[in-house]
Coordinates of C-alpha atoms in Angstrom, one line a residue:
Chain A
X1 CA 108.9 127.0 90.5
X2 CA 110.1 123.6 91.9
X3 CA 106.7 121.9 91.9
X4 CA 105.3 119.0 90.1
X5 CA 101.5 119.2 89.9
X6 CA 99.1 116.3 89.3
X7 CA 95.4 116.3 88.5
X8 CA 93.0 115.0 89.6
X9 CA 93.8 114.4 93.3
X10 CA 91.3 111.6 93.5
X11 CA 89.7 109.4 90.8
X12 CA 87.1 106.7 91.0
X13 CA 86.4 104.8 87.8
X14 CA 84.6 101.7 86.7
X15 CA 86.4 98.9 84.8
X16 CA 84.9 100.1 81.5
X17 CA 85.7 103.7 81.9
X18 CA 88.4 105.7 80.0
X19 CA 90.1 108.4 82.1
X20 CA 93.4 110.3 82.1
X21 CA 95.8 111.5 84.7
X22 CA 97.7 114.7 84.1
X23 CA 101.1 115.9 85.3
X24 CA 102.8 119.2 84.8
X25 CA 106.2 120.7 85.7
X26 CA 107.9 124.0 84.8
X27 CA 111.4 123.4 86.1
X28 CA 112.7 122.8 82.6
X29 CA 113.3 119.2 83.3
X30 CA 113.6 116.9 80.3
X31 CA 112.9 113.6 82.0
X32 CA 109.4 112.7 83.4
X33 CA 108.3 109.6 85.1
X34 CA 105.1 107.7 86.0
X35 CA 105.2 105.5 89.2
X36 CA 102.6 103.4 90.8
X37 CA 102.5 103.0 94.6
X38 CA 100.5 100.5 96.6
X39 CA 100.0 101.0 100.3
X40 CA 103.0 100.5 102.5
X41 CA 105.2 99.8 99.4
X42 CA 107.8 101.9 97.6
X43 CA 107.0 103.6 94.3
X44 CA 107.2 101.2 91.4
X45 CA 108.5 102.7 88.1
X46 CA 106.1 102.4 85.2
X47 CA 107.4 104.7 82.4
X48 CA 110.2 107.1 81.7
X49 CA 110.1 109.9 79.1
X50 CA 113.4 111.6 78.1
X51 CA 113.2 114.6 75.8
X52 CA 109.5 113.7 75.2
X53 CA 110.3 110.3 73.9
X54 CA 109.4 107.1 75.8
X55 CA 112.7 105.6 77.0
X56 CA 111.6 103.0 79.5
X57 CA 108.5 101.0 79.7
X58 CA 108.6 98.6 82.7
X59 CA 106.4 96.0 81.1
X60 CA 103.3 97.8 82.0
X61 CA 100.0 96.4 80.7
X62 CA 98.6 98.1 77.7
X63 CA 95.6 99.3 79.6
X64 CA 98.0 102.1 80.8
X65 CA 99.0 104.4 77.9
X66 CA 101.4 107.2 78.6
X67 CA 101.7 110.4 76.5
X68 CA 104.1 113.3 76.6
X69 CA 102.6 116.2 74.5
X70 CA 105.5 118.5 75.3
X71 CA 108.4 118.9 77.7
X72 CA 106.2 120.2 80.6
X73 CA 103.3 117.8 80.3
X74 CA 102.8 114.1 80.9
X75 CA 99.6 112.2 80.7
X76 CA 98.6 108.7 81.6
X77 CA 95.6 107.3 79.8
X78 CA 93.6 104.6 81.5
X79 CA 91.3 102.1 79.9
X80 CA 89.6 98.9 81.1
X81 CA 91.5 98.9 84.4
X82 CA 91.2 96.2 87.0
X83 CA 90.4 96.6 90.8
X84 CA 94.0 95.7 91.5
X85 CA 95.1 98.8 89.6
X86 CA 93.9 100.9 92.5
X87 CA 96.9 102.8 93.9
X88 CA 98.5 106.1 94.2
X89 CA 99.9 107.2 90.8
X90 CA 102.9 109.4 91.1
X91 CA 104.5 111.7 88.5
X92 CA 108.1 112.8 88.9
X93 CA 110.6 114.8 86.9
X94 CA 114.3 115.4 86.7
X95 CA 117.0 117.0 84.6
X96 CA 118.0 114.4 82.1
X97 CA 121.5 114.1 83.3
X98 CA 120.7 114.4 87.0
X99 CA 119.1 111.8 89.2
X100 CA 117.4 114.3 91.5
X101 CA 113.8 113.3 91.0
X102 CA 111.0 115.6 92.2
X103 CA 107.7 113.9 92.8
X104 CA 104.2 115.3 92.5
X105 CA 101.5 114.8 95.2
X106 CA 100.0 111.9 93.3
X107 CA 96.5 110.8 92.1
X108 CA 94.7 108.4 94.3
X109 CA 92.9 106.0 91.9
X110 CA 90.2 103.6 92.9
X111 CA 88.9 101.1 90.3
X112 CA 85.5 99.6 91.1
Chain B
X1 CA 122.3 93.1 92.6
X2 CA 119.7 95.8 92.0
X3 CA 118.3 95.6 95.5
X4 CA 118.5 98.1 98.3
X5 CA 117.9 96.6 101.7
X6 CA 116.4 99.0 104.3
X7 CA 116.1 98.4 108.0
X8 CA 114.3 98.6 110.4
X9 CA 110.8 98.4 108.9
X10 CA 109.4 100.6 111.6
X11 CA 110.7 102.7 114.5
X12 CA 109.2 104.5 117.4
X13 CA 111.2 107.2 119.1
X14 CA 110.5 109.8 121.7
X15 CA 110.5 113.5 120.9
X16 CA 114.1 114.7 121.0
X17 CA 115.6 111.3 120.4
X18 CA 117.7 110.2 117.4
X19 CA 116.2 108.2 114.6
X20 CA 118.5 106.0 112.6
X21 CA 117.6 104.2 109.3
X22 CA 120.0 101.9 107.6
X23 CA 120.3 100.9 104.0
X24 CA 122.7 98.4 102.2
X25 CA 123.3 97.8 98.5
X26 CA 125.2 95.4 96.4
X27 CA 125.6 97.1 93.0
X28 CA 129.0 99.0 93.2
X29 CA 127.9 101.0 90.1
X30 CA 125.4 103.0 92.2
X31 CA 126.7 106.5 92.6
X32 CA 123.7 108.5 93.9
X33 CA 121.9 107.8 97.1
X34 CA 118.8 109.9 98.0
X35 CA 116.5 109.7 100.9
X36 CA 112.8 110.5 100.5
X37 CA 110.2 111.4 103.1
X38 CA 106.6 110.6 102.5
X39 CA 103.6 111.6 104.5
X40 CA 100.3 109.7 104.2
X41 CA 98.5 110.5 101.0
X42 CA 101.3 112.6 99.7
X43 CA 104.1 112.1 97.2
X44 CA 107.6 111.4 98.3
X45 CA 109.7 114.5 99.0
X46 CA 113.5 114.5 98.4
X47 CA 115.0 115.0 101.8
X48 CA 118.8 114.8 101.3
X49 CA 121.1 112.9 99.0
X50 CA 124.8 111.9 98.9
X51 CA 127.3 110.8 96.3
X52 CA 130.1 108.3 97.2
X53 CA 132.9 110.9 97.1
X54 CA 131.9 112.1 100.6
X55 CA 131.3 110.1 103.8
X56 CA 128.8 112.4 105.4
X57 CA 126.4 115.1 104.5
X58 CA 124.4 117.2 106.9
X59 CA 121.4 119.4 106.3
X60 CA 119.8 120.7 109.5
X61 CA 118.7 117.8 111.7
X62 CA 119.2 115.3 108.9
X63 CA 122.6 113.6 108.3
X64 CA 123.5 110.9 105.8
X65 CA 126.5 108.7 106.6
X66 CA 128.0 106.7 103.8
X67 CA 130.4 103.7 104.0
X68 CA 131.6 102.9 100.5
X69 CA 133.6 99.8 101.6
X70 CA 130.7 98.3 103.5
X71 CA 128.2 99.4 100.8
X72 CA 126.0 100.9 103.4
X73 CA 124.4 104.3 104.1
X74 CA 122.2 105.6 106.8
X75 CA 120.0 108.5 107.7
X76 CA 120.2 110.1 111.2
X77 CA 117.4 112.4 112.4
X78 CA 118.6 114.4 115.3
X79 CA 116.2 115.9 117.9
X80 CA 113.3 114.0 116.3
X81 CA 110.0 115.8 116.3
X82 CA 106.4 114.5 116.0
X83 CA 106.3 116.3 112.6
X84 CA 109.0 113.9 111.4
X85 CA 106.5 111.0 111.7
X86 CA 106.4 109.7 108.1
X87 CA 107.7 106.9 105.9
X88 CA 111.3 107.2 104.8
X89 CA 112.7 105.5 101.7
X90 CA 116.3 105.2 100.8
X91 CA 117.2 104.8 97.2
X92 CA 120.1 104.3 94.9
X93 CA 120.9 104.7 91.2
X94 CA 123.7 104.7 88.7
X95 CA 123.9 108.2 87.2
X96 CA 126.1 107.0 84.4
X97 CA 123.6 104.4 83.3
X98 CA 119.8 104.2 83.6
X99 CA 118.1 106.9 85.5
X100 CA 116.0 104.3 87.3
X101 CA 115.9 104.7 91.0
X102 CA 116.0 101.6 93.1
X103 CA 114.1 102.0 96.3
X104 CA 114.3 100.4 99.7
X105 CA 111.1 99.0 101.1
X106 CA 110.6 102.0 103.4
X107 CA 110.5 102.6 107.1
X108 CA 107.6 104.0 109.1
X109 CA 108.8 106.4 111.8
X110 CA 106.6 107.4 114.7
X111 CA 107.8 110.2 117.0
X112 CA 105.9 110.3 120.2
X113 CA 105.4 113.7 121.9

């Protein structure tokens, strides 16, 4: 299985809502990533988990809260988002010592 | 020094033609150079990657050329097909350091039938 899955595919939320994005991989990878991608831009790194511990936080606002319950799962909890947070949110994974990152299909988030 | 500069921003080629995308970097510590292909509404897919110990890598119609002295690398798509129409991102990272990938700004390729 060489797939990274993400749910939901689409999400519309109001600025006062709380929602979560989910990511799963079964490749035995020990590094997992959250990226944000705006239209016509490259992916922008948000968080990196290595062996289920947060290793990189790219100065992301606290309204985004990542969680890694186990080596296969990665969540991104969303609260009090702003309309400018609307974007494609991508999850990726890689072997810890290998830079070959595999991306999921993304969640298209719209904040009203 | 962390930038990867990608050109052109967009490219239109005819079916059967050759598409060439160029990238340049400054950080000599980079030792891993992948290319990603992204279709609208989808996640980036790893297409092909190269390390600086080789000057060229070919996989099917896709070839990476790497020039270490010039700090440049390029993707050549031979016999371009309409199905190749997508956005292509080059990237670079330092395997020995942070796993963070530095992406180029992307290039939108359109292959006309």
